[in-house]
Coordinates of N, CA and C in Angstrom, one line a residue:
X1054 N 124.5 108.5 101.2 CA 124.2 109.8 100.9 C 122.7 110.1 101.1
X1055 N 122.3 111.3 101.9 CA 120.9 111.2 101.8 C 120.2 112.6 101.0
X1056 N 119.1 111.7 100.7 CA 118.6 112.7 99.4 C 117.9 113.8 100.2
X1057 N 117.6 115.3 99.3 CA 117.4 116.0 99.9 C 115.8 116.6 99.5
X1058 N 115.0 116.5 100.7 CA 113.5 117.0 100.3 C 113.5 118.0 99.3
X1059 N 112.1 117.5 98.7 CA 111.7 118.6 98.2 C 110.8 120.1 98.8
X1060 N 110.7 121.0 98.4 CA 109.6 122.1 98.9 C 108.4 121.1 99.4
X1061 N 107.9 120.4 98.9 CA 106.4 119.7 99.1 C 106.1 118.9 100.0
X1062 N 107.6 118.0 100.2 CA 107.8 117.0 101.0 C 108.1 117.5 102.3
X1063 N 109.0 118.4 102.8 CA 109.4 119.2 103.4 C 108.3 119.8 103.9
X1064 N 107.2 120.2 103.7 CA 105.7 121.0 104.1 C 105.3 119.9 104.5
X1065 N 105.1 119.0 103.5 CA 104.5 117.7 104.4 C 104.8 116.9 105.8
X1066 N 106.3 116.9 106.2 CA 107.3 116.4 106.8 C 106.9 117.5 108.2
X1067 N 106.7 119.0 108.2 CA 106.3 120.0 109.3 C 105.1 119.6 109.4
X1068 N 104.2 119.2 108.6 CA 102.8 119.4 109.0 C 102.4 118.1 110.3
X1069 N 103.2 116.7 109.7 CA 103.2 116.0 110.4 C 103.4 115.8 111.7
X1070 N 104.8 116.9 111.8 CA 105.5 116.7 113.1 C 104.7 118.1 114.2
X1071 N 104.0 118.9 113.7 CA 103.4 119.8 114.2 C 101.9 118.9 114.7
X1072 N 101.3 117.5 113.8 CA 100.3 116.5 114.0 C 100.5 116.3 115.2
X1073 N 101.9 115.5 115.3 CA 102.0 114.3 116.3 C 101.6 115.0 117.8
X1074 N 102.0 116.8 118.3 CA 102.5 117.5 119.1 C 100.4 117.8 119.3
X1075 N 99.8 117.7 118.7 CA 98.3 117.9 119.1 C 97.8 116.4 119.9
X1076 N 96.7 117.2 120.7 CA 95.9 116.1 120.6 C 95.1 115.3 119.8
X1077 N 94.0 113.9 119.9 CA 93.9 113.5 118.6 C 92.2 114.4 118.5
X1078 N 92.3 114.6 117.5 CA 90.8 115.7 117.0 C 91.1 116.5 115.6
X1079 N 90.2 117.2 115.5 CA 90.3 117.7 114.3 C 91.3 118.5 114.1
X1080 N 91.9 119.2 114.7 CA 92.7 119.6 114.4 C 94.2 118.8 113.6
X1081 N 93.9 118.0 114.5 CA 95.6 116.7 114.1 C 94.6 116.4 112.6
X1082 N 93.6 116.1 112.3 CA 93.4 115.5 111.2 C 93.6 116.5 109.9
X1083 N 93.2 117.6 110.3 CA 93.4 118.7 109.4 C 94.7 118.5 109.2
X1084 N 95.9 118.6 109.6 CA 97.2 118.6 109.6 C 97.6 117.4 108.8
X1085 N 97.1 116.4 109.0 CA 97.7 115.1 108.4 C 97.3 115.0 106.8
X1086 N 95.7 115.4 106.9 CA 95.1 115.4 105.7 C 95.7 116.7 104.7
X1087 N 96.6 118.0 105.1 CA 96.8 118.7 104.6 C 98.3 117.6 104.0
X1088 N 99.4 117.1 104.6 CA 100.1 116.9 104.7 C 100.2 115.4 103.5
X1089 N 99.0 114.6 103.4 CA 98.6 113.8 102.4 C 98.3 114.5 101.4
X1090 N 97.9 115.6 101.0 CA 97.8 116.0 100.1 C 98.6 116.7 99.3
X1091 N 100.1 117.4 100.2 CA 101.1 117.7 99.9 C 101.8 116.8 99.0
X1092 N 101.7 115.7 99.9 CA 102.7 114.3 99.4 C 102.1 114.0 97.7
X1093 N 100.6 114.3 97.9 CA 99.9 113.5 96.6 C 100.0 114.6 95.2
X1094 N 100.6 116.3 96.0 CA 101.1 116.6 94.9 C 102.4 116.7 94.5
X1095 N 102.9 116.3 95.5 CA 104.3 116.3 94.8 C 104.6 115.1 93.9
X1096 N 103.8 113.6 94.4 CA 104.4 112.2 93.8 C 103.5 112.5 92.4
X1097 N 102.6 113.3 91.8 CA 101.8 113.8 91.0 C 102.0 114.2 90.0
X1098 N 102.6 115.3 90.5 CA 102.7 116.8 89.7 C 101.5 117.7 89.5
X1099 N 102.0 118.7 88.9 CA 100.7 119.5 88.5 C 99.9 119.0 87.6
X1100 N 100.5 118.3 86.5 CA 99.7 117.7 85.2 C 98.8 117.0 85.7
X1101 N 99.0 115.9 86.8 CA 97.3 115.7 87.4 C 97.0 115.8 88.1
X1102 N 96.9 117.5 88.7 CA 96.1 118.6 88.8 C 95.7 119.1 87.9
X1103 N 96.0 119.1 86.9 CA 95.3 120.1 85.3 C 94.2 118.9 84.7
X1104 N 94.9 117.8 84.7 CA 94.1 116.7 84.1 C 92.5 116.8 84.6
X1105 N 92.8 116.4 86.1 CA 91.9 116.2 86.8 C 90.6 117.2 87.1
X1106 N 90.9 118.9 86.7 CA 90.2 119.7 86.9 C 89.9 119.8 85.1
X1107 N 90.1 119.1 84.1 CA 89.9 119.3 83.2 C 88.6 118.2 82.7
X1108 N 89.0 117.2 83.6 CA 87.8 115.9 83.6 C 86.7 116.7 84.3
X1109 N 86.9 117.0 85.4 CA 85.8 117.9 86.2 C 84.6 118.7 85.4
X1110 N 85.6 119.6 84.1 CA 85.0 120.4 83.2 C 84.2 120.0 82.1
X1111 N 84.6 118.6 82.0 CA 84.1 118.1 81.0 C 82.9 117.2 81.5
X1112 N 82.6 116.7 83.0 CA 81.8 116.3 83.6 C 80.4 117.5 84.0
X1113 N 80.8 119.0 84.1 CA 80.3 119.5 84.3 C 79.6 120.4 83.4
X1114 N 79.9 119.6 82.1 CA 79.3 120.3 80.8 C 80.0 121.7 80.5
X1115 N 80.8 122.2 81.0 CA 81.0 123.5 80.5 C 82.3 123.5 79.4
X1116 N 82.6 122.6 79.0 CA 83.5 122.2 77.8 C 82.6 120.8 77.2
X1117 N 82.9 121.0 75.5 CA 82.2 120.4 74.4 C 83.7 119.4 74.1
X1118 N 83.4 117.9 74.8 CA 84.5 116.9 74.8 C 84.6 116.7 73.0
X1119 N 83.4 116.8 72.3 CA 83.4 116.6 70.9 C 83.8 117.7 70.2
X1120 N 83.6 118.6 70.0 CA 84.2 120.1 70.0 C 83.6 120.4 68.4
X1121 N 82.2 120.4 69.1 CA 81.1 120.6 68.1 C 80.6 122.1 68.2
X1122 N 80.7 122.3 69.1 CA 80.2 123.6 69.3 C 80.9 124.5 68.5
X1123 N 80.3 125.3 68.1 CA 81.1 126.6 67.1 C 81.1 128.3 67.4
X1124 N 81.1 128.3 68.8 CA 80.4 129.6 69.9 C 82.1 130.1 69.7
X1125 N 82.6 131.4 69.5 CA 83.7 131.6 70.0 C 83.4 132.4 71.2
X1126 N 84.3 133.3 71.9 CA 84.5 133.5 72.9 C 83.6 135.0 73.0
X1127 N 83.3 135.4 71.5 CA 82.7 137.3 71.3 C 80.9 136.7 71.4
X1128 N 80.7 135.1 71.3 CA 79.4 134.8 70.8 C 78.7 134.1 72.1
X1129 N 79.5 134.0 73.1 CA 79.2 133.1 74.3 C 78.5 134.2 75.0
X1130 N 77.5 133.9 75.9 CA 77.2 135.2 76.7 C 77.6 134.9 77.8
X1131 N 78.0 136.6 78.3 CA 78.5 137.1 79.5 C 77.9 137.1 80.8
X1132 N 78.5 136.7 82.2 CA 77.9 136.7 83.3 C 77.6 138.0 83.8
X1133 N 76.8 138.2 84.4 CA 76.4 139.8 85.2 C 76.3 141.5 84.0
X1134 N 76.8 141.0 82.5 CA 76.3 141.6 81.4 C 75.3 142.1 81.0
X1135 N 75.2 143.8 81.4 CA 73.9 144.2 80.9 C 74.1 145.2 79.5
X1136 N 73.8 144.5 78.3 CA 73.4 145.8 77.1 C 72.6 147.2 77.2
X1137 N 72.5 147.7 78.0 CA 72.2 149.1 78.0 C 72.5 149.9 77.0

């Protein structure tokens, strides 16, 4: 019995076969590398995509990993906000 692709796998599975049909250059690599990363979300999931952009956040200081801060959302200031 054969199992049946997923949406992700299936993207990945065209990307490749559209690879093989270029020459080798950037373009083929674009395709393969698009097509690894299909694979890497599907065998994944989204949760590490969320994870991973949530470590990002925490690396980039814009989240308090201790959650010491006591700023709610009325007390934070606003980007491109002028008081007039």
């Amino acid at each position: 019995m054969k199992r049946e692709l997923s949406a992700l796998e299936q993207q990945a599975a065209d990307a490749l076969r559209r690879a093989r049909r270029l020459p080798v250059g950037a373009d083929r690599n674009d395709l393969r590398q698009l097509a690894t990363g299909l694979l890497w979300l599907h065998r994944n999931g989204m949760d590490a995509l969320t994870r991973q952009r949530l470590e990002d956040d925490f690396d980039g200081g814009s989240i308090d990993p201790g959650g010491d801060s006591q700023a709610t959302f009325a007390e934070e200031p606003v980007a491109n906000y002028r008081a007039d």
